[in-house]
Amino acid sequence: MSKNEDVRFTSSSLKIPLSPPSFFSQTLGSHLTEATKSVIHLVNSFRNFRKPLNFLARPSPLLCSASLSLSQPAESTQLEVAATQPKGQTVARHPREDEERVLISEVLVRNKDGEELERKDLEAEAVAALKACRPNSALTVREVQEDVHRIIDSGLFWSCMPVAVDTRDGIRLVFQVEPNQEFQGLVCEGANVLPSKFLEDAFRDGYGKVVNIRRLDDVITSINDWYNERGLFGMVSGVEILSGGIIRLKVSEAEVNDISVRFLDRKTGEPTIGKTKPETILRQLTTKKGQVYSLIQGKRDAETVLTMGIMEDVSIIHQSVGDRDKIDLVMNVVERVSGGFSAGGGISRGITTSRPLSGLIGSFAYSHRNVFGRNQKLNVSLERGQVDSIFRINYTDPWIEGDDKRTSRSIMIQNSRTPGILVHGGQPANSSLTIGRVTAGIEFSRPFRPNWSGTVGLIFQHAGAHDEHGKPIIKDFYSSPLTASGNTHDDALLAKFESVYTGSGDHGSSMFVFNMEQGLPVLPEWLFFNRVNARARKGVEIGPACLLLSLSGGHVVGNFSPHEAFAIGGTNSVRGYEEGAVGSGRSHVVGSGEISFPLYGPLGGALFADYGTDLGSGPTVPGDPAGARLKPGSGYGYGFGIRLDSPLGPLRLEYAFNDQQAQRFHFGVGHRN
């Protein structure tokens, strides 16, 4: 009957000793009738297996015990034999040729004293369980045994003893049964994480009713399933019915006794000495000592350690300790090479069709992923192109020591030179201008809700414009100012706040970013302004295709550098236009819709439409660089493209049309912002 592994059911009222198998021998009185002798002859052919009435889980079958007695009203000789029957096997077997049959004239169900049961519903349940034993039928002992097991299998009785009585009308077969107690209460031991309401709901329907072992078995299964669904190391290990109808439930939950880190050699797999401090790894774990171990939580912990970027492989194994309800966890880790040099290339955001090679850049970098063995990152990089150049030093501590909110700290120093075409466009006579920025700052980030993170920082920026010879200039060809202060450079101390919602992190998932920068006029000549910017993205699966909707917008209040205006148009804005060719304003709104679909293998296709506007704010930018260049201020584009998943990341080649009846190719690396 029982289907729960490692679960043992016992009743305190049931005392059946466990003895080894033996053949039963009995001296019979000569005064027994021939019919009684015949039945006893059949009984003697059985082995006597005496076992306690236990409900054992798989793979052990259900073991039931019963006694078979023969008696006469005057003088009787009682013969007892134990019968065993695996759970669920109630199909009658064909008797062997040497098994004799005895004619039974009457079949009754009575209590242990031979009297009628007080509860007729229980008597009816026992009668309904009988399959072979019917009045006026010839039976073998095996068939009687099988019906005994059927009564026990009903789950309502904890004992059943068949008694054969020789009467004047023939042999009467009486099944003397003892019902289980009525359920009056529950005592649960060892369940620390199992909700009490779950137990109350599971047992509520049984109060005041005779305990049904089948129903109890289902409850045990539901409890074990609760643990399994949550990946918890827990299960019901024992059930006992106490006097008074109290059920005592024993639950075993495996608590974490200790957690340790073991470093393995990358080549041999043998234990070795690691460079990372163990506490740097252990503090990443949500699994703590003393809690019930969860496989799901352990898997997340392993993934978290892997995303630190300093491990090549991570696995968690559990080991039993002396206490059967406690386990030790050992995290096996294989460290990656901590640091090294790298070189590569890319494409600048300012690439144009007139000078396509000007957007190509090369890069050289040194990085160390595990400074001081604390997962701190150091990155020194140089990117250089015909127009662009960026030198950056960045030091990041992903988790400040002693902080329980997982706050990270990043210190950055950067010297960059980028083309000024985004706002100020190309200059006549093949001349050009670039924007040089020297930036230094510190930022602190931390997660504050699921999928949400926040960043605050303080950044100093020294920026100005230069001509093609590298000389500082304060006005462009159209006499539009290039700085807000009128000097060759603008200085600003920016207080930054950013909030990010990342969804699942996939490109097609939802995303929202809000960013605000406030210029702090610590010195009179430093810029004083406020800039807010936000962008959102939502992906919708449509069969094999994906519809991606995105919207961005922003506004600037105060005195800011003209080259910091919002530039509209280009590969990551309104396709079909040159970079920044739609407009340059204090405000902007850009919306985009794109349907992407698979084509063949790593190759995919896309249909898109974009729209952007400066909301009429172009003339409010100092010097009105957009008006001087006759930028329309708003526009739309549409087209199609292909996508290719490559080792460099997603490659995008697109062909777009705009509302000015112009067409343009766009090429990009990575997903759109």
XYZ file of C-alpha atoms in Angstrom:
673
model
C 0.000 0.000 0.000
C 2.652 2.485 1.033
C 4.413 4.235 -1.799
C 6.807 6.464 0.119
C 10.442 5.550 0.230
C 12.164 5.274 3.626
C 8.906 5.789 5.516
C 7.999 3.421 8.330
C 4.503 3.183 9.776
C 4.056 1.703 13.250
C 1.227 1.554 15.728
C 1.926 1.694 19.445
C -1.014 -0.604 20.083
C 0.344 -3.350 17.831
C 2.877 -5.783 19.274
C 3.901 -8.569 16.887
C 7.394 -9.984 17.505
C 9.803 -10.481 14.645
C 10.961 -14.110 14.397
C 12.847 -16.052 11.757
C 10.890 -18.247 9.329
C 10.004 -21.698 10.614
C 7.635 -24.514 9.766
C 4.671 -24.591 12.081
C 4.018 -27.846 13.927
C 0.874 -28.634 15.887
C -0.523 -31.731 17.614
C -4.141 -32.208 16.690
C -6.800 -33.753 18.858
C -8.321 -36.958 17.571
C -11.809 -35.615 18.223
C -11.636 -33.053 15.343
C -13.972 -33.616 12.457
C -12.640 -34.751 9.125
C -13.406 -31.325 7.625
C -11.334 -29.593 10.301
C -8.477 -32.049 9.769
C -8.571 -31.274 6.079
C -8.252 -27.533 6.651
C -5.417 -28.001 9.161
C -3.631 -30.225 6.687
C -3.691 -27.339 4.231
C -2.539 -24.842 6.859
C 0.452 -27.017 7.746
C 1.738 -26.609 4.204
C 2.431 -22.896 4.837
C 5.509 -21.372 6.386
C 4.977 -19.258 9.453
C 6.462 -15.793 8.851
C 5.910 -13.635 11.908
C 6.521 -9.933 11.139
C 5.271 -6.702 12.736
C 2.588 -4.803 10.887
C 4.763 -2.248 9.134
C 4.092 -0.134 6.074
C 7.387 0.102 4.297
C 8.136 2.234 1.296
C 9.525 1.148 -2.001
C 11.357 -1.063 -2.776
C 10.116 -3.040 0.246
C 6.572 -4.366 -0.239
C 3.778 -3.867 2.237
C 3.921 -6.567 4.896
C 0.625 -7.485 6.525
C 0.156 -9.984 9.360
C -2.845 -12.150 10.124
C -3.665 -15.279 12.054
C -5.735 -18.229 10.915
C -7.517 -20.222 13.629
C -9.722 -23.307 13.613
C -12.065 -24.036 16.486
C -15.186 -26.019 17.475
C -17.911 -24.894 19.845
C -17.208 -27.725 22.282
C -13.527 -28.486 22.132
C -11.254 -26.577 19.842
C -7.691 -26.642 18.732
C -6.429 -23.311 17.426
C -3.849 -23.199 14.676
C -2.091 -19.872 13.976
C -0.264 -19.039 10.763
C 1.102 -15.719 9.554
C 0.405 -14.526 6.042
C 2.390 -11.945 4.090
C 1.268 -10.104 1.000
C 3.042 -7.423 -1.063
C 1.191 -4.163 -1.478
C -1.332 -3.980 -4.236
C -1.019 -7.607 -5.307
C -4.602 -8.658 -4.719
C -5.145 -10.724 -7.844
C -6.084 -14.279 -6.859
C -3.517 -16.873 -7.716
C -4.300 -20.223 -9.220
C -4.020 -22.843 -6.485
C -1.353 -25.443 -6.838
C -2.498 -28.948 -7.634
C -1.577 -30.153 -4.123
C -3.664 -27.438 -2.397
C -6.895 -28.791 -1.011
C -10.119 -26.819 -0.980
C -12.489 -26.577 1.966
C -16.170 -25.778 1.559
C -17.133 -22.649 3.478
C -20.823 -22.314 4.293
C -20.810 -18.824 5.815
C -18.509 -15.762 5.830
C -18.785 -13.072 8.526
C -16.894 -9.949 9.636
C -16.712 -9.427 13.396
C -14.594 -7.617 15.958
C -11.782 -9.263 17.889
C -14.291 -10.609 20.456
C -16.410 -12.201 17.753
C -19.181 -9.635 18.076
C -20.737 -7.449 15.415
C -18.931 -4.197 14.658
C -20.463 -1.070 16.151
C -19.855 0.810 12.923
C -21.648 -0.818 10.037
C -19.784 1.306 7.505
C -16.508 -0.325 8.545
C -18.095 -3.759 8.352
C -19.299 -2.945 4.856
C -15.773 -1.840 3.865
C -14.332 -5.151 5.054
C -17.009 -7.198 3.282
C -16.488 -5.224 0.088
C -12.771 -6.045 0.218
C -13.431 -9.792 0.096
C -13.075 -11.284 -3.368
C -12.569 -15.021 -2.954
C -14.272 -15.721 0.378
C -17.963 -16.078 -0.327
C -20.626 -18.305 1.309
C -20.917 -21.797 -0.166
C -17.514 -21.595 -1.833
C -14.569 -23.982 -1.741
C -11.431 -22.134 -0.606
C -7.756 -22.758 -0.165
C -5.673 -21.201 2.595
C -3.918 -19.085 -0.033
C -7.214 -17.525 -1.115
C -8.085 -16.759 2.511
C -4.698 -15.127 2.947
C -5.251 -12.944 -0.104
C -8.581 -11.694 1.241
C -6.934 -10.930 4.577
C -4.502 -8.700 2.707
C -7.349 -7.059 0.814
C -8.985 -6.071 4.098
C -5.706 -4.670 5.401
C -5.156 -2.923 2.059
C -8.385 -0.991 2.556
C -6.373 1.076 5.039
C -9.024 1.117 7.764
C -7.903 -1.866 9.861
C -4.657 -2.573 11.653
C -5.308 -6.282 12.239
C -7.341 -9.077 10.667
C -7.497 -12.673 11.949
C -9.514 -15.263 10.002
C -11.128 -17.866 12.271
C -12.686 -21.061 10.880
C -15.447 -22.539 13.071
C -16.895 -26.021 12.448
C -20.678 -25.807 12.901
C -23.542 -28.162 12.213
C -24.239 -26.300 8.972
C -20.651 -26.436 7.840
C -17.519 -24.381 8.308
C -18.101 -20.740 9.157
C -15.251 -18.370 8.233
C -15.096 -15.287 10.486
C -12.753 -12.368 9.792
C -12.045 -10.777 13.150
C -10.878 -7.227 12.491
C -9.670 -4.320 14.612
C -10.275 -0.876 13.078
C -7.721 1.886 13.308
C -8.274 4.564 15.925
C -10.148 7.753 15.205
C -7.841 10.654 14.371
C -7.892 13.196 17.206
C -4.675 15.175 16.819
C -1.286 15.587 15.169
C 2.226 15.946 16.543
C 4.886 16.833 13.957
C 8.573 16.638 14.826
C 11.536 17.974 12.879
C 9.590 20.117 10.371
C 11.347 23.489 10.585
C 10.565 24.860 7.125
C 7.346 22.989 6.358
C 4.471 25.490 6.845
C 2.074 24.566 9.652
C -0.836 25.621 7.450
C 0.180 23.023 4.901
C -0.061 20.309 7.568
C -3.359 21.673 8.866
C -4.871 21.610 5.382
C -3.544 18.097 4.725
C -5.075 16.590 7.899
C -8.174 18.780 8.327
C -10.571 16.379 6.586
C -9.482 13.447 8.780
C -10.363 14.807 12.236
C -12.830 12.571 14.068
C -12.626 9.852 11.417
C -11.022 6.436 11.509
C -7.438 6.719 10.335
C -7.154 5.507 6.762
C -3.653 4.320 5.968
C -4.202 4.944 2.270
C -5.174 8.540 2.973
C -2.230 8.879 5.347
C 0.061 7.571 2.635
C -1.246 10.245 0.248
C -0.564 12.931 2.861
C 3.007 11.659 3.263
C 3.425 11.823 -0.512
C 2.144 15.404 -0.605
C 4.602 16.419 2.133
C 7.517 14.790 0.304
C 6.386 16.452 -2.928
C 6.402 19.831 -1.164
C 10.071 19.343 -0.336
C 10.933 17.981 -3.801
C 9.270 20.857 -5.653
C 11.402 23.330 -3.717
C 14.564 21.288 -4.045
C 14.799 20.925 -0.267
C 16.509 17.997 1.428
C 13.560 16.837 3.525
C 11.088 13.959 3.774
C 8.776 12.111 6.140
C 10.835 9.456 7.882
C 8.305 7.966 10.284
C 4.639 7.866 11.268
C 3.225 6.500 14.508
C -0.352 6.242 15.777
C -0.378 6.823 19.529
C -3.108 5.853 21.948
C -5.986 8.291 21.843
C -5.838 8.688 18.080
C -2.832 11.026 18.017
C -0.635 10.748 14.911
C 3.041 11.518 15.441
C 4.770 12.555 12.251
C 8.559 12.484 12.075
C 10.136 14.694 9.407
C 13.849 14.614 8.594
C 15.342 17.818 7.163
C 19.007 17.951 6.181
C 20.515 21.096 7.694
C 23.740 22.606 6.420
C 26.446 21.910 8.990
C 29.438 23.499 7.250
C 30.382 25.074 3.907
C 33.910 24.960 2.543
C 35.720 25.830 -0.685
C 38.080 23.434 -2.452
C 40.275 24.671 -5.308
C 41.012 22.223 -8.115
C 43.856 22.367 -10.609
C 42.740 23.353 -14.129
C 44.730 20.557 -15.773
C 44.782 17.661 -13.318
C 41.595 18.252 -11.367
C 43.487 17.606 -8.134
C 43.097 19.838 -5.048
C 45.423 22.822 -5.086
C 45.997 26.179 -3.396
C 43.798 28.931 -4.812
C 44.548 32.617 -5.295
C 41.062 33.751 -4.318
C 40.304 34.257 -0.653
C 37.622 31.724 0.407
C 35.575 34.398 2.181
C 35.266 36.259 -1.131
C 33.495 33.207 -2.572
C 31.494 32.228 0.506
C 29.888 35.640 0.892
C 28.343 35.234 -2.554
C 26.291 32.268 -1.320
C 22.707 32.627 -0.160
C 22.940 29.166 1.443
C 23.939 29.569 5.080
C 24.822 27.230 7.929
C 21.867 25.898 9.892
C 19.297 26.156 7.120
C 17.708 23.255 5.264
C 19.723 22.635 2.110
C 17.995 23.406 -1.186
C 19.256 22.033 -4.506
C 17.639 24.954 -6.344
C 19.318 27.472 -4.065
C 22.619 25.617 -4.395
C 22.397 25.789 -8.179
C 21.782 29.530 -8.030
C 24.761 29.911 -5.719
C 27.000 28.044 -8.161
C 25.796 30.271 -11.018
C 26.419 33.382 -8.912
C 30.002 32.355 -8.213
C 30.483 31.578 -11.908
C 29.257 35.061 -12.913
C 32.004 36.609 -10.774
C 34.169 36.046 -13.836
C 37.129 34.543 -11.997
C 36.074 30.884 -12.073
C 36.196 28.462 -14.953
C 34.032 25.802 -13.317
C 31.937 25.620 -10.149
C 30.143 22.665 -8.573
C 28.675 21.882 -5.150
C 28.682 18.435 -3.558
C 27.100 17.439 -0.248
C 28.476 14.976 2.274
C 26.737 13.345 5.215
C 28.134 13.934 8.698
C 27.687 11.938 11.898
C 24.246 13.422 12.501
C 21.960 11.961 9.838
C 20.022 15.256 9.668
C 23.091 17.367 8.833
C 25.259 17.665 5.747
C 28.490 19.409 4.794
C 28.713 21.333 1.523
C 31.936 21.452 -0.465
C 32.186 23.926 -3.340
C 34.698 22.768 -5.939
C 36.053 25.667 -7.996
C 38.510 25.914 -10.870
C 40.063 29.375 -11.191
C 40.552 31.151 -14.485
C 43.756 32.919 -15.446
C 43.513 36.167 -13.485
C 45.046 38.700 -15.849
C 46.481 39.279 -19.267
C 46.717 41.435 -22.354
C 44.227 41.535 -25.198
C 43.793 43.282 -28.517
C 40.798 43.766 -30.766
C 38.817 46.144 -32.892
C 35.411 47.731 -33.316
C 33.331 50.382 -34.985
C 32.710 53.898 -33.738
C 29.153 55.169 -33.322
C 30.063 58.057 -35.599
C 30.725 56.020 -38.750
C 29.443 57.616 -41.966
C 28.941 56.389 -45.477
C 31.130 59.155 -46.857
C 34.103 58.089 -44.749
C 33.313 54.494 -43.698
C 36.870 53.605 -42.716
C 37.038 56.513 -40.309
C 34.815 54.596 -37.917
C 37.148 51.626 -37.547
C 39.042 51.473 -34.260
C 41.635 49.168 -32.741
C 42.034 48.398 -29.063
C 44.698 47.181 -26.675
C 44.025 46.375 -23.030
C 45.392 44.865 -19.867
C 42.943 43.465 -17.361
C 43.165 41.707 -14.008
C 39.992 39.999 -12.792
C 41.030 39.126 -9.267
C 43.153 41.836 -7.669
C 44.292 40.878 -4.142
C 42.269 37.660 -4.465
C 39.077 39.610 -3.699
C 37.435 39.614 -7.136
C 38.372 43.262 -7.652
C 38.843 44.299 -11.292
C 41.518 46.445 -12.869
C 41.251 47.406 -16.520
C 43.608 49.627 -18.502
C 42.650 50.074 -22.150
C 43.446 52.143 -25.205
C 41.157 52.430 -28.227
C 42.427 54.274 -31.282
C 40.939 55.113 -34.647
C 41.412 57.725 -37.334
C 39.133 60.051 -35.394
C 38.289 58.396 -32.084
C 40.658 57.670 -29.218
C 39.915 56.618 -25.650
C 42.375 55.901 -22.857
C 40.673 54.502 -19.766
C 41.718 53.248 -16.340
C 38.972 51.575 -14.368
C 39.143 49.927 -10.949
C 36.054 48.120 -9.646
C 35.280 46.386 -6.371
C 32.094 44.397 -7.089
C 31.292 44.075 -3.382
C 32.746 46.451 -0.811
C 34.061 44.505 2.159
C 31.872 44.729 5.248
C 28.777 45.877 3.342
C 25.732 43.597 3.530
C 23.859 45.321 0.668
C 26.240 44.111 -2.074
C 27.362 47.649 -2.875
C 30.016 47.949 -5.586
C 32.503 50.767 -6.105
C 34.075 51.886 -9.351
C 36.832 54.456 -9.817
C 37.417 55.731 -13.335
C 39.877 58.017 -15.142
C 39.389 58.589 -18.873
C 40.794 60.715 -21.668
C 38.743 60.562 -24.852
C 38.497 62.240 -28.228
C 35.319 61.741 -30.281
C 34.059 63.286 -33.548
C 31.815 66.335 -33.180
C 29.626 65.445 -36.144
C 26.790 64.200 -33.945
C 25.821 67.768 -33.020
C 27.923 70.052 -35.202
C 27.970 67.957 -38.371
C 30.720 67.900 -40.949
C 32.771 71.044 -41.525
C 33.326 72.574 -45.003
C 36.576 72.056 -46.912
C 37.004 68.591 -45.395
C 37.826 70.184 -42.052
C 36.678 68.477 -38.871
C 36.319 69.086 -35.193
C 36.591 66.705 -32.298
C 35.433 66.863 -28.718
C 38.081 66.108 -26.126
C 37.053 65.072 -22.607
C 39.095 64.331 -19.498
C 36.874 62.597 -16.972
C 37.439 61.238 -13.478
C 34.911 59.980 -11.001
C 33.670 57.437 -8.510
C 30.398 55.506 -8.576
C 28.576 53.264 -6.115
C 25.989 50.710 -7.250
C 23.773 48.227 -5.460
C 20.671 46.114 -6.125
C 17.676 47.356 -4.163
C 14.809 45.201 -5.519
C 14.604 42.065 -7.692
C 15.831 43.016 -11.195
C 16.373 46.607 -10.054
C 19.689 48.301 -9.333
C 20.736 51.851 -8.558
C 23.905 53.891 -9.090
C 25.065 57.152 -7.575
C 28.310 58.900 -8.386
C 30.361 62.046 -8.520
C 32.141 62.829 -11.799
C 34.378 65.703 -12.855
C 34.602 66.541 -16.573
C 36.923 68.888 -18.461
C 35.764 69.140 -22.103
C 36.424 71.250 -25.182
C 36.551 71.241 -28.975
C 39.607 70.940 -31.232
C 40.175 71.363 -34.960
C 41.787 68.816 -37.254
C 45.229 69.993 -36.099
C 44.400 69.481 -32.431
C 44.154 73.199 -31.607
C 41.405 74.336 -29.217
C 38.550 76.254 -30.850
C 35.520 77.983 -29.360
C 33.348 78.394 -32.495
C 32.560 76.232 -35.495
C 32.428 77.217 -39.173
C 28.964 78.785 -38.696
C 30.192 80.831 -35.710
C 28.129 78.690 -33.364
C 29.763 78.472 -29.903
C 31.331 75.171 -28.973
C 31.445 75.805 -25.226
C 28.936 77.211 -22.755
C 31.479 79.272 -20.824
C 33.037 80.960 -23.864
C 36.402 79.506 -22.859
C 38.276 76.791 -24.698
C 37.005 74.261 -22.170
C 33.978 73.742 -19.953
C 34.354 72.285 -16.485
C 31.563 70.480 -14.670
C 31.166 68.492 -11.479
C 28.278 66.090 -12.005
C 26.240 64.302 -9.374
C 24.826 61.219 -11.061
C 21.856 58.994 -10.259
C 20.761 56.011 -12.328
C 18.116 53.321 -11.830
C 17.991 50.221 -14.033
C 15.428 47.450 -14.456
C 16.876 44.556 -16.454
C 14.103 41.906 -16.607
C 15.617 38.558 -17.530
C 18.661 40.207 -19.075
C 18.001 38.867 -22.591
C 17.865 41.313 -25.471
C 14.175 40.631 -26.040
C 13.211 41.064 -22.395
C 11.807 44.189 -20.759
C 14.237 46.917 -19.758
C 13.981 50.385 -18.242
C 16.749 52.906 -17.491
C 16.371 56.288 -15.816
C 19.384 58.593 -15.609
C 19.800 62.025 -14.062
C 22.875 64.272 -13.927
C 23.078 67.463 -11.898
C 25.840 69.982 -12.500
C 27.197 71.358 -9.205
C 28.596 74.932 -9.522
C 31.286 74.537 -6.877
C 33.200 77.268 -8.704
C 31.409 80.140 -10.482
C 32.663 79.101 -13.931
C 31.551 75.486 -13.535
C 28.392 74.516 -15.408
C 25.056 74.424 -13.614
C 22.423 72.285 -15.325
C 20.157 69.263 -14.912
C 19.828 66.486 -17.469
C 17.310 63.624 -17.319
C 17.174 60.753 -19.752
C 15.125 57.562 -19.860
C 14.730 54.629 -22.177
C 12.486 51.572 -22.123
C 12.242 48.365 -24.123
C 9.604 45.647 -24.325
C 9.818 42.367 -26.225
C 6.814 40.290 -27.292
C 7.134 36.754 -28.669
C 4.982 36.145 -31.759
C 5.556 32.509 -32.658
C 9.160 32.191 -33.850
C 9.379 35.969 -34.331
C 9.948 38.672 -31.733
C 8.414 42.153 -31.721
C 10.693 44.640 -29.972
C 9.335 48.059 -29.015
C 11.627 50.766 -27.625
C 11.175 54.356 -26.526
C 13.687 56.919 -25.254
C 13.521 60.559 -24.296
C 15.266 63.267 -22.322
C 15.506 66.940 -21.428
C 18.181 69.389 -20.255
C 17.587 72.466 -18.105
C 20.272 75.081 -17.455
C 23.604 76.064 -18.952
C 25.229 73.146 -20.765
C 27.824 72.619 -23.488
C 26.330 72.557 -27.024
C 28.100 69.300 -27.832
C 26.136 67.676 -24.959
C 22.797 68.222 -26.781
C 20.703 65.176 -27.659
C 21.689 64.011 -31.155
C 18.929 62.326 -33.192
C 19.500 60.082 -36.206
C 21.790 57.213 -37.103
C 22.356 53.498 -36.582
C 21.187 53.494 -32.957
C 18.548 56.188 -33.367
C 16.542 56.914 -36.544
C 17.881 54.693 -39.303
C 17.917 56.080 -42.821
C 19.697 59.240 -41.579
C 23.357 60.080 -40.965
C 24.482 60.190 -37.352
C 22.808 63.208 -35.719
C 21.254 64.364 -39.018
C 17.644 64.561 -37.769
C 18.251 67.102 -35.036
C 20.190 68.302 -31.977
C 18.086 69.597 -29.118
C 17.566 70.139 -25.425
C 14.799 67.549 -25.603
C 14.265 64.458 -27.655
C 11.961 61.481 -28.117
C 12.874 58.458 -30.242
C 10.596 55.461 -30.789
C 11.320 52.247 -32.645
C 9.522 49.047 -33.598
C 11.308 45.986 -34.932
C 10.263 42.462 -35.832
C 13.102 39.942 -35.934
C 12.789 36.366 -37.128
C 15.122 33.424 -37.758
C 16.221 32.596 -41.291
C 18.849 29.899 -41.287
C 21.149 28.822 -38.492
C 22.772 31.902 -36.920
C 21.292 34.142 -39.626
C 18.140 36.144 -38.937
C 16.095 38.868 -40.578
C 14.445 42.047 -39.340
C 11.879 44.656 -40.382
C 11.964 47.998 -38.589
C 10.583 51.530 -38.374
C 11.998 54.458 -36.352
C 10.823 57.964 -35.513
C 12.597 60.770 -33.678
C 11.984 64.424 -32.829
C 13.667 67.201 -30.831
C 10.227 68.521 -29.787
C 11.105 71.888 -31.269
C 13.991 72.391 -28.838
C 16.758 72.722 -31.463
C 16.882 76.548 -31.401
C 17.276 76.563 -27.592
C 20.678 74.860 -27.794
C 23.443 77.507 -27.493
C 24.327 78.614 -31.026
C 21.497 76.525 -32.576
C 23.879 74.111 -34.350
C 20.921 72.157 -35.776
C 19.349 75.249 -37.370
C 22.662 76.352 -38.880
C 22.859 72.968 -40.617
C 19.186 72.897 -41.647
C 18.411 69.757 -39.680
C 14.674 69.006 -39.931
C 14.196 68.444 -36.185
C 12.072 65.333 -36.737
C 11.998 62.422 -39.136
C 11.339 58.756 -39.601
C 12.972 55.821 -41.292
C 12.098 52.229 -42.134
C 13.718 49.279 -43.777
C 14.983 45.753 -43.408
C 18.147 44.052 -42.305
C 19.902 40.825 -41.448
C 21.399 39.674 -38.168
C 24.323 37.322 -37.686
C 25.417 35.780 -34.396
C 29.207 35.806 -34.503
C 32.091 35.369 -32.031
C 32.332 39.186 -31.978
C 28.689 39.464 -30.953
C 25.555 40.184 -33.008
C 26.381 41.788 -36.369
C 23.741 44.037 -37.953
C 23.540 45.054 -41.617
C 20.519 47.208 -42.435
C 19.152 49.086 -45.420
C 16.855 51.979 -44.536
C 14.727 54.617 -46.249
C 13.856 57.962 -44.670
C 11.136 60.554 -45.158
C 13.536 62.677 -47.247
C 13.519 60.009 -50.017
C 17.066 58.996 -49.149
C 18.423 55.495 -48.589
C 21.334 54.407 -46.463
C 23.184 51.299 -45.306
C 23.854 50.897 -41.578
C 26.291 48.496 -40.025
C 26.563 47.834 -36.313
C 28.056 45.454 -33.774
C 25.919 44.435 -30.819
C 22.274 45.090 -30.080
C 20.723 48.540 -30.377
C 20.739 50.611 -27.194
